[in-house]
Coordinates of C-alpha atoms in Angstrom, one line a residue:
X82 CA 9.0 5.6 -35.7
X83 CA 10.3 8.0 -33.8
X84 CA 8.0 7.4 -30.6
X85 CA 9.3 4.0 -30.5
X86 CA 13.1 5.5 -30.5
X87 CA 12.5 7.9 -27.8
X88 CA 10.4 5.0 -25.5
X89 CA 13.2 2.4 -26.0
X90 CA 15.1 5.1 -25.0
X91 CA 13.5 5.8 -22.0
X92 CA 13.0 2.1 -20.8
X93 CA 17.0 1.3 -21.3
X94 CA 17.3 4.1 -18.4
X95 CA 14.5 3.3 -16.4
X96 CA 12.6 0.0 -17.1
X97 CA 9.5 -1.2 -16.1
X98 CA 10.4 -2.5 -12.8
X99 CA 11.6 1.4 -12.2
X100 CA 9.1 3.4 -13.8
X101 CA 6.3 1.1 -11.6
X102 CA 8.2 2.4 -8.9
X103 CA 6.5 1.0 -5.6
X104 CA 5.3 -2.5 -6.9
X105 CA 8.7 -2.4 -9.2
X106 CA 11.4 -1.3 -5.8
X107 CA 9.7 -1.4 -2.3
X108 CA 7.0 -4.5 -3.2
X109 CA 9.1 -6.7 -0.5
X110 CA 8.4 -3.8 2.4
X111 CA 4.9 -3.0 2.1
X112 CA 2.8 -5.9 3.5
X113 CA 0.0 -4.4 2.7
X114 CA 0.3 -4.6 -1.3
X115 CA 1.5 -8.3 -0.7
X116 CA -1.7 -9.4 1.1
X117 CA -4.0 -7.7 -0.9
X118 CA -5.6 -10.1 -3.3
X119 CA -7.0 -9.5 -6.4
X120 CA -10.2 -10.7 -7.9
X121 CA -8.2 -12.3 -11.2
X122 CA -5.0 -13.7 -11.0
X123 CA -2.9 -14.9 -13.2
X124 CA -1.0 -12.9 -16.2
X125 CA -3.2 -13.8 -19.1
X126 CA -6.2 -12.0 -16.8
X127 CA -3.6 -9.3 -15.9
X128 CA -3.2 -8.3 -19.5
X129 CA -7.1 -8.6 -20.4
X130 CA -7.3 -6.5 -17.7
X131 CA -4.9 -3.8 -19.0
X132 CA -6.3 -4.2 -22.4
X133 CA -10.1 -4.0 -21.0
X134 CA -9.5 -0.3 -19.3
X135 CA -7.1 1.0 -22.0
X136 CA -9.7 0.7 -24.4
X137 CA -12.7 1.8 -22.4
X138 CA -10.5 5.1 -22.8
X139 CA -10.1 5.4 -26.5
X140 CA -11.9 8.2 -27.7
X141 CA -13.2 8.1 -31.4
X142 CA -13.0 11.8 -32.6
X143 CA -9.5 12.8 -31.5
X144 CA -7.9 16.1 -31.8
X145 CA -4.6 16.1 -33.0
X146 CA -3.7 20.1 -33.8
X147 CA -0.7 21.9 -32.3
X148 CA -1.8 23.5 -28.8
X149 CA 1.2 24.7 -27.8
X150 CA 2.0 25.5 -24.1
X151 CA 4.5 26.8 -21.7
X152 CA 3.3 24.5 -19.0
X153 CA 1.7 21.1 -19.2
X154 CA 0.2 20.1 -15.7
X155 CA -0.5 16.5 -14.5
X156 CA -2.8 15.5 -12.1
X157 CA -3.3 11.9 -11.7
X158 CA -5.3 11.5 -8.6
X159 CA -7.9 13.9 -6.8
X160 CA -4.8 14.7 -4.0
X161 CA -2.5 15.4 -7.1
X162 CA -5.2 18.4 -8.6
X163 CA -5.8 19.8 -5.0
X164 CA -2.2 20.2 -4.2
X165 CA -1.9 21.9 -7.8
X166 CA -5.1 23.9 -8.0
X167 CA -4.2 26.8 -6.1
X168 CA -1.0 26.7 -8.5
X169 CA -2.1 26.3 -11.6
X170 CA -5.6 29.0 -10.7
X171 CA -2.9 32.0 -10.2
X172 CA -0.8 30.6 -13.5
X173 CA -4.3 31.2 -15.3
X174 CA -4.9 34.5 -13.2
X175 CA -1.7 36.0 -14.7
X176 CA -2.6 34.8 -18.2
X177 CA 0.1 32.3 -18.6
X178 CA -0.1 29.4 -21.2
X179 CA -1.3 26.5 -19.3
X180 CA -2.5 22.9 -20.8
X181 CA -3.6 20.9 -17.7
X182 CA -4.6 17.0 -17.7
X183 CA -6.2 14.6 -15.8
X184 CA -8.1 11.2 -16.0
X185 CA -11.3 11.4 -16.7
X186 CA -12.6 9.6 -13.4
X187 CA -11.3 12.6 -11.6
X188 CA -13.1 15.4 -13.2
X189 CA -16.4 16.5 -12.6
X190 CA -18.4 18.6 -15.1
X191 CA -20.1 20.6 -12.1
X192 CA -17.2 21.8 -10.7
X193 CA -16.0 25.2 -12.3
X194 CA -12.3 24.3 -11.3
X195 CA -12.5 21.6 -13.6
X196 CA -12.8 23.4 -16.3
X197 CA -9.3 24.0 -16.5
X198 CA -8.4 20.6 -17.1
X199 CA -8.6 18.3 -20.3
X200 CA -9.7 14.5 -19.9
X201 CA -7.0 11.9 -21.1
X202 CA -8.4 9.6 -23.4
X203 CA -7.0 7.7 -26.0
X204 CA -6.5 6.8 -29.6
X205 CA -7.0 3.3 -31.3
X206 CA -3.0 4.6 -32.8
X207 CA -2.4 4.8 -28.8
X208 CA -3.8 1.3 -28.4
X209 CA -1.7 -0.5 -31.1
X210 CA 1.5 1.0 -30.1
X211 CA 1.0 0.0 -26.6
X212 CA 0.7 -3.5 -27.3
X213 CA 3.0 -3.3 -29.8
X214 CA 5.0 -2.5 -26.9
X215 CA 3.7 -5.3 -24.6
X216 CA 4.6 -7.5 -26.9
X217 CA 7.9 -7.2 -27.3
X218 CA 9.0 -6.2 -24.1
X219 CA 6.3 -8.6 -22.1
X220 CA 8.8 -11.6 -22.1
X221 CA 11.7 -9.4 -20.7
X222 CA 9.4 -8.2 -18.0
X223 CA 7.9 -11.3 -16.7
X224 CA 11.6 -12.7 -16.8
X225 CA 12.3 -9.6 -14.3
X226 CA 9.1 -9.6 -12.2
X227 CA 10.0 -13.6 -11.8
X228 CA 13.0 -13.0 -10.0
X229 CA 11.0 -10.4 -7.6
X230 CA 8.6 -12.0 -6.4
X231 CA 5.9 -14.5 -8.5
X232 CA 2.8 -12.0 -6.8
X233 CA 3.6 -9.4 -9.0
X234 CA 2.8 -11.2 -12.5
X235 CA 0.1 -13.3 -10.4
X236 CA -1.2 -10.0 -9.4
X237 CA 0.3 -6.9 -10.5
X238 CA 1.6 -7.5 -13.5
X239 CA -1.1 -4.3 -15.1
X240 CA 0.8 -2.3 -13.1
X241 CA 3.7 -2.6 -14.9
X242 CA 2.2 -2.7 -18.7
X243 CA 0.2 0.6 -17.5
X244 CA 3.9 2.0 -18.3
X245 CA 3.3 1.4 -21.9
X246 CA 0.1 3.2 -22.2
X247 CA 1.6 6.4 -20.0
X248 CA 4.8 6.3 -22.4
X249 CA 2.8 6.4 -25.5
X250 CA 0.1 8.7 -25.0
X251 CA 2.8 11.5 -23.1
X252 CA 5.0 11.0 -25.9
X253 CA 1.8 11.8 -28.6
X254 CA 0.7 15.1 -25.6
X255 CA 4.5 16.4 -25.6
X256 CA 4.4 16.4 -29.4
X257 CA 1.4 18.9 -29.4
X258 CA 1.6 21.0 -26.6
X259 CA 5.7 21.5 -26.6
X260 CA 5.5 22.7 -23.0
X261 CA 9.1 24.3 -21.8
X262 CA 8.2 23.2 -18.5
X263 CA 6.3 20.5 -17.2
X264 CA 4.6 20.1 -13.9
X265 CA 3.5 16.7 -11.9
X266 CA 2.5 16.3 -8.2
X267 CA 4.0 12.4 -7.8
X268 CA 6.7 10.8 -8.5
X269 CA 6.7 7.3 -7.8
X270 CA 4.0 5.8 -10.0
X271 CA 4.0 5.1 -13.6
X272 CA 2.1 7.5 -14.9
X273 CA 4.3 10.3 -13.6
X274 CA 7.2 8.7 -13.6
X275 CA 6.8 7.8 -17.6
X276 CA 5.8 11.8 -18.3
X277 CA 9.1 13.1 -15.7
X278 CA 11.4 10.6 -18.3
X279 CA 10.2 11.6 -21.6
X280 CA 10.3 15.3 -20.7
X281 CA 13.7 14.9 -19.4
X282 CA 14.5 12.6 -22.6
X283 CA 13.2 15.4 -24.7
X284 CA 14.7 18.3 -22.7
X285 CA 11.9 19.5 -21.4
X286 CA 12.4 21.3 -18.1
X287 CA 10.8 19.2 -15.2
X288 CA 9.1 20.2 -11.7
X289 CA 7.6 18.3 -9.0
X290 CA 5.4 19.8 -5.9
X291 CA 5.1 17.7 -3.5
X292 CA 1.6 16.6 -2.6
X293 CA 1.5 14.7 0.3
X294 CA 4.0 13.9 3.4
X295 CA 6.8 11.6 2.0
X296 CA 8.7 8.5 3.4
X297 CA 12.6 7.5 2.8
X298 CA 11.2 4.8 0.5
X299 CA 10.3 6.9 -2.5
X300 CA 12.3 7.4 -5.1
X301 CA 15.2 10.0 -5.7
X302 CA 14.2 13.2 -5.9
X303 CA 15.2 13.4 -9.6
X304 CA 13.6 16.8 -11.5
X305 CA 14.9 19.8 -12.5
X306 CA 12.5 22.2 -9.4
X307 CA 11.1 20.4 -6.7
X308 CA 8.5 22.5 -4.5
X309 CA 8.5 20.8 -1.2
X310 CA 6.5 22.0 2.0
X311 CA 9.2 22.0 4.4
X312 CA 12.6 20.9 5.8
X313 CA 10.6 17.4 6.6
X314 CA 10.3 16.8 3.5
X315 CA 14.0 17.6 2.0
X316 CA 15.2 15.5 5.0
X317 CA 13.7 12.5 3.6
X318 CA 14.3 12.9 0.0
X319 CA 17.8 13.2 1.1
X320 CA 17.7 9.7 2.7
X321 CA 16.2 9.1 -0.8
X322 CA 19.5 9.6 -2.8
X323 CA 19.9 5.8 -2.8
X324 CA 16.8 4.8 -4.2
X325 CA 17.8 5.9 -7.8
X326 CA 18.0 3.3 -11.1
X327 CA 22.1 3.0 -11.2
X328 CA 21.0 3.0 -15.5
X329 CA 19.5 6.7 -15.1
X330 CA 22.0 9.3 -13.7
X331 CA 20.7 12.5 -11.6
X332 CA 20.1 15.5 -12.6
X333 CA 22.8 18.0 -12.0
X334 CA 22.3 20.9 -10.5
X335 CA 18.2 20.2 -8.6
X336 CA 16.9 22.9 -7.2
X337 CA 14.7 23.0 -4.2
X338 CA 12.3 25.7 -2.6
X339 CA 10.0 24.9 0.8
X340 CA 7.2 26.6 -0.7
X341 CA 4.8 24.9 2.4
X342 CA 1.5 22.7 1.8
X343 CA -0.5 23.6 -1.0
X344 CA -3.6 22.5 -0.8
X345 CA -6.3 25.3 0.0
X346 CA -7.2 24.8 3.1
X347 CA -9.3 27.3 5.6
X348 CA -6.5 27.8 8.0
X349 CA -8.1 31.6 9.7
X350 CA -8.7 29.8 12.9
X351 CA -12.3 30.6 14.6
X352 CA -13.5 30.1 17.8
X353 CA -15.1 26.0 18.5
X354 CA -18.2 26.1 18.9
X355 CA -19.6 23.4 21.4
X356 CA -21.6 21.5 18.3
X357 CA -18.4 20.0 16.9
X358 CA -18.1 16.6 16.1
X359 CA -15.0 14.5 16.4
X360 CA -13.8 13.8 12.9
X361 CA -12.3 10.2 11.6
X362 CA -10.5 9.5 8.4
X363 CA -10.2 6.4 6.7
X364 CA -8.4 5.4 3.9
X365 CA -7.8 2.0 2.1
X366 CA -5.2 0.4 4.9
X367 CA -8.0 0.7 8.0
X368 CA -9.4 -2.4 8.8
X369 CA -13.5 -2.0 9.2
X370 CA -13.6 -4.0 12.2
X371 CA -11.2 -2.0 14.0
X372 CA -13.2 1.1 12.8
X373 CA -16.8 -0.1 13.8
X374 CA -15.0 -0.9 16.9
X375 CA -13.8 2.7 17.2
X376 CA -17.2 4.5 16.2
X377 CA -19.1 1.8 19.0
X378 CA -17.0 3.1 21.8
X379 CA -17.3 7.1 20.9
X380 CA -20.9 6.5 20.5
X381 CA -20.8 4.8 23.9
X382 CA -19.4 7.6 25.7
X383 CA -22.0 10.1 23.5
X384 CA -19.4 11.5 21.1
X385 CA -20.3 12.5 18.0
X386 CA -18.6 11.5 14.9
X387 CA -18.1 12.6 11.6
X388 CA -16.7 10.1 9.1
X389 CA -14.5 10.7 5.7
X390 CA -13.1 8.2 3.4
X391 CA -10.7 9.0 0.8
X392 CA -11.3 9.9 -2.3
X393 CA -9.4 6.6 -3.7
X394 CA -11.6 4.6 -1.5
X395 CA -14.3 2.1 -4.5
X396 CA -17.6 2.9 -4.5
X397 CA -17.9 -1.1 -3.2
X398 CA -15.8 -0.5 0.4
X399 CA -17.5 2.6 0.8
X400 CA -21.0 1.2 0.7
X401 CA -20.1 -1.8 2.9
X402 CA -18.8 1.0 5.2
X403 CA -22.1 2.9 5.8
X404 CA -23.9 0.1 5.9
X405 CA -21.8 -1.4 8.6
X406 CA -22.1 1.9 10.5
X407 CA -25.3 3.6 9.8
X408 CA -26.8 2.1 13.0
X409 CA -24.3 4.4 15.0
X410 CA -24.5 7.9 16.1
X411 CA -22.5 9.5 13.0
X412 CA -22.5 11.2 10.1
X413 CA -20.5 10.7 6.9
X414 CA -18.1 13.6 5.0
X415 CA -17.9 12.6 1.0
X416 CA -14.8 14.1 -0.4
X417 CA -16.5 14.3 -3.9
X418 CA -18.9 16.5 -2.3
X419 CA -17.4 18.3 0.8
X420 CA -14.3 20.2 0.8
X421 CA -11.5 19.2 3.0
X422 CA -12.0 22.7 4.6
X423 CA -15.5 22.4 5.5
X424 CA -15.0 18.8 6.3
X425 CA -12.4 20.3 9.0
X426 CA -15.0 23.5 10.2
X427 CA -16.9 20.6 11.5
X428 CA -15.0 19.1 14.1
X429 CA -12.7 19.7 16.8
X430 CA -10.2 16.7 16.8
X431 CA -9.3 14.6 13.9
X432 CA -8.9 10.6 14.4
X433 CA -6.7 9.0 11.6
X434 CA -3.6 6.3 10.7
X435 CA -0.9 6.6 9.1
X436 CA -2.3 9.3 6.9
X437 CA -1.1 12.8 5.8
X438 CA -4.4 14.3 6.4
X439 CA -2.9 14.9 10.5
X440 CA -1.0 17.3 9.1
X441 CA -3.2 19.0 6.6
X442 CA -6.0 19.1 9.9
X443 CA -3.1 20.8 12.3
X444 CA -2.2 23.4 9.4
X445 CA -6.4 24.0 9.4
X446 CA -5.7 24.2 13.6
X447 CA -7.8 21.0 14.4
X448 CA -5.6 19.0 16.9
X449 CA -4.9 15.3 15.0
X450 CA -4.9 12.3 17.2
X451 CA -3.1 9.4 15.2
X452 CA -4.4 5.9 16.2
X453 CA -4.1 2.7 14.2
X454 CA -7.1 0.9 12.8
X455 CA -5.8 -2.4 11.7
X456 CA -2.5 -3.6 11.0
X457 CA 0.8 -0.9 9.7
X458 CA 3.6 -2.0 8.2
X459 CA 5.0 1.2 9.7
X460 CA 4.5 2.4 13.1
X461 CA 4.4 6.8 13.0
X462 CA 5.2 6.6 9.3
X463 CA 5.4 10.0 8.8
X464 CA 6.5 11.2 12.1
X465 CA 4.0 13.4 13.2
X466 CA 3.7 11.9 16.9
X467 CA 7.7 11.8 17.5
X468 CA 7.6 15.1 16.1
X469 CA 4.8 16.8 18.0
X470 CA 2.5 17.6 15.1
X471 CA -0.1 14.5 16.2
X472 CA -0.8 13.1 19.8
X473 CA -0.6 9.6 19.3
X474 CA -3.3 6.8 21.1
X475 CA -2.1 3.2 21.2
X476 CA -5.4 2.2 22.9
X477 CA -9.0 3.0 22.7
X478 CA -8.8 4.3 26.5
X479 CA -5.7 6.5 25.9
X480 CA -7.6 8.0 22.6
X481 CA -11.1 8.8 24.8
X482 CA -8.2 10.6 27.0
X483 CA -6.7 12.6 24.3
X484 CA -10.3 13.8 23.2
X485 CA -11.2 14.2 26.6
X486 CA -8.3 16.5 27.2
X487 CA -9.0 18.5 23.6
X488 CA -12.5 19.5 24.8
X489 CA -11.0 21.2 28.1
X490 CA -8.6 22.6 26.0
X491 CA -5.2 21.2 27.9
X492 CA -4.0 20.3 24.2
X493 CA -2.7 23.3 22.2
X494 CA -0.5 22.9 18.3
X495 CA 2.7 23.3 18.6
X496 CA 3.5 26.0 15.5
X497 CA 7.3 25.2 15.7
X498 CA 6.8 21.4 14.6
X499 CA 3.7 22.6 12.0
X500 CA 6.6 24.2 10.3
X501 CA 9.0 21.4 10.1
X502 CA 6.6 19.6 7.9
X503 CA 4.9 23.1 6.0
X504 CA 7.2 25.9 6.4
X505 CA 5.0 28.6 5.5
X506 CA 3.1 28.2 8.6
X507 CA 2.2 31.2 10.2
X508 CA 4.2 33.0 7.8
X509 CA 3.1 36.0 5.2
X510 CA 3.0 33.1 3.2
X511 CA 0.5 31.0 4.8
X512 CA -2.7 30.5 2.6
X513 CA -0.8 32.1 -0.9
X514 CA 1.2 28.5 -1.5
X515 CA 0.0 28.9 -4.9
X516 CA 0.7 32.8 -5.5
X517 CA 4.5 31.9 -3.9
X518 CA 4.8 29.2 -6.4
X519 CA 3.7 30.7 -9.6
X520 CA 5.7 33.7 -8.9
X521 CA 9.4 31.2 -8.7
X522 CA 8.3 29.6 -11.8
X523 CA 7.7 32.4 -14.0
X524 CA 11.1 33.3 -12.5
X525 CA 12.4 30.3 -14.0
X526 CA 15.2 31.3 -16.5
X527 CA 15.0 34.4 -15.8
X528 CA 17.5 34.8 -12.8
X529 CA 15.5 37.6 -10.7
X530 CA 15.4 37.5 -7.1
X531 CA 12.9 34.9 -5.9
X532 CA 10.5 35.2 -2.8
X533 CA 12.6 32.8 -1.2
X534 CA 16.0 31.1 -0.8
X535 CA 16.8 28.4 -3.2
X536 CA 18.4 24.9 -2.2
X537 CA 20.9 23.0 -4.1
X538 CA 20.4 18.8 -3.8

């Protein structure tokens, strides 16, 4: 049993209420996961729960032979396989052993770049050694979630048993592929969390690039390569150091390259042409009120609007949404179907929250206007109005201003704060993220020169 040495193994450094990292840790600080009410409540639906989408993943015809790898790429979420697509395409290009996973739910069959990847699914073994799991741990880790806070088995408590699944079927995936180097694009949920542990457990070199903009309440930065955009980012994760499991020591010796954003993006800026639209992003913390209460007033004062949710958004919010604001002057931008890039060759101004996307728009030279739509448990999370990156609206009537003043030109990008968050900005290196990261990893052990200058955390 030697998958249940190396999980117990894994959980006596990091438990569940570690390896769930944001319900597990920063639950009390984010009002937003405490209001939000599930449809079932109560443990014994939690578990069903669990149990109900672990095994609408079990496959029936598995393959267990050897593929052997030197990398083995995660990608949990559509964010996570655009930040590592431009990565993992020139890993391929150069003939590199590659294995690449994602969920299922991710991948579409029409897309070439999907291809690449291999769906996770399941075996019934998977399934009875992840409740053998539950079951004798599930005690322990209602005992710890009671003195938390009683929401989290009311509510969440399938967050935390999703660790069982992730440690079981990563420990079955590192088994075959025996990658020397594995590479995620999160690390604070349990999925990635789980694979970072076992690879480190089985000495397995880890990496992490860095997929979105980052707050001081994720976890320590605790790989072996981290690929962040810029010094933004290793500024935080500094303030990070604290928020490490006192049971799991830190790697010695992380090493740290500002590699910028790496997402493909069309950054070769082009003239505006005078039929762009104003573009507004949503994403699950924007309140639909607020929002029909946003599109009414640019419709009012006849501008044009171009709506995109985010990809994580359920098909359920984002019908309500266009049927809320159909009647309006505006069109809609579906991420499953439209590229961020064209998404942003269609507008001149992006509206958003608290979102990362203000940054990925100023790298793409579309000025972002950050403007709340509902309630934030943090005001300029990320920073990008106190840092110049965004222009920020507290009102409707300041944002009409802010648009108003975009259209006659008076608001330029400041490159200078672009690169504090993405640092290859208007570099050689802007637009080859991918080709600059490839080329440090295959360096890897080797001890050549790299591209760039390497930081020690």
């Amino acid at each position: 049993m030697g998958w249940l040495r190396r999980t117990k193994a894994v959980l006596l450094l990091e438990p569940e209420t570690w390896l769930a990292y944001i319900y597990g840790q920063q639950f009390d600080k984010l009002r937003h996961l405490q209001d939000a009410e599930p449809r079932h409540k109560g443990w014994y639906f939690r578990v069903a729960i669990w149990l109900y989408f672990l095994l609408k993943n079990v496959k029936l015809k598995h393959d267990s032979s050897q593929i052997e790898s030197d990398y083995l790429v995660f990608s949990g979420t559509m964010n996570q396989k655009k930040s590592l697509e431009s990565t993992l395409c020139e890993l391929k290009r150069r003939k590199t052993n590659v294995y690449a996973i994602a969920p299922r739910k991710i991948l579409t069959k029409n897309k070439i770049e999907d291809d690449q990847y291999n769906a996770i699914y399941y075996s019934f073994l998977d399934v009875l050694k992840s409740v053998f799991l539950c079951v004798l741990r599930l005690k322990k880790l209602r005992n710890q979630l009671k003195d938390r806070s009683e929401l989290l088995t009311r509510n969440r408590l399938d967050s935390f048993l999703e660790v069982y699944n992730s440690l079981v079927y990563f420990d079955r995936l590192l088994i075959r592929v025996k990658p020397k180097v594995v590479i995620v694009s999160n690390d604070h949920n349990a999925f990635n969390k789980a694979l970072i542990a076992l690879a480190r457990n089985m000495g397995i070199k880890t990496v992490y690039m860095q997929h979105a903009s980052v707050s001081d309440l994720f976890p320590a930065l605790n790989v072996d390569y981290a690929f962040l955009d810029g010094e933004s980012a290793l500024e935080t994760y500094r303030k990070c150091e604290k928020n490490n499991c006192t049971s799991n020591p830190l790697i010695k010796n992380r090493k740290v390259f500002l590699t910028g954003q790496k997402k493909r993006l069309n950054t070769t800026f082009s003239k505006i042409q005078s039929d762009k639209v104003v573009g507004l992003a949503l994403n699950a913390l924007d309140s639909l009120i607020e929002t029909e209460k946003l599109v009414r007033t640019l419709s009012e004062n006849e501008i044009r609007v171009r709506l995109r949710w985010h990809p994580g958004l359920s098909s359920k919010v984002i019908k309500e949404l266009k049927k809320t604001l159909e009647r309006y002057s505006i069109e809609f931008s579906d991420p499953k179907i439209e590229s961020l890039s064209d998404f942003f060759s269609h507008i001149r101004c992006l509206i958003a929250g608290n979102s990362s996307i203000h940054l990925e728009a100023a790298l793409s030279h579309v000025v972002p206007i950050q403007y709340e739509m509902g309630k934030s448990d943090f005001e300029d999370y990320y920073g990008y109005v106190r840092n110049r990156v965004s222009f920020g609206a507290r009102s409707i009537e300041g944002l009409l201003s802010i648009v108003e003043r975009v259209e006659s030109n008076e608001l330029r990008l400041d490159k200078t704060s672009i690169q504090f968050y993405s640092s290859t900005f208007g570099t050689e290196w802007e637009g080859r993220e991918g080709e600059l990261v490839c080329q440090i990893l295959m360096s890897i052990g080797k001890n050549p020169c790299t591209p760039i200058s390497c930081i020690n955390l």
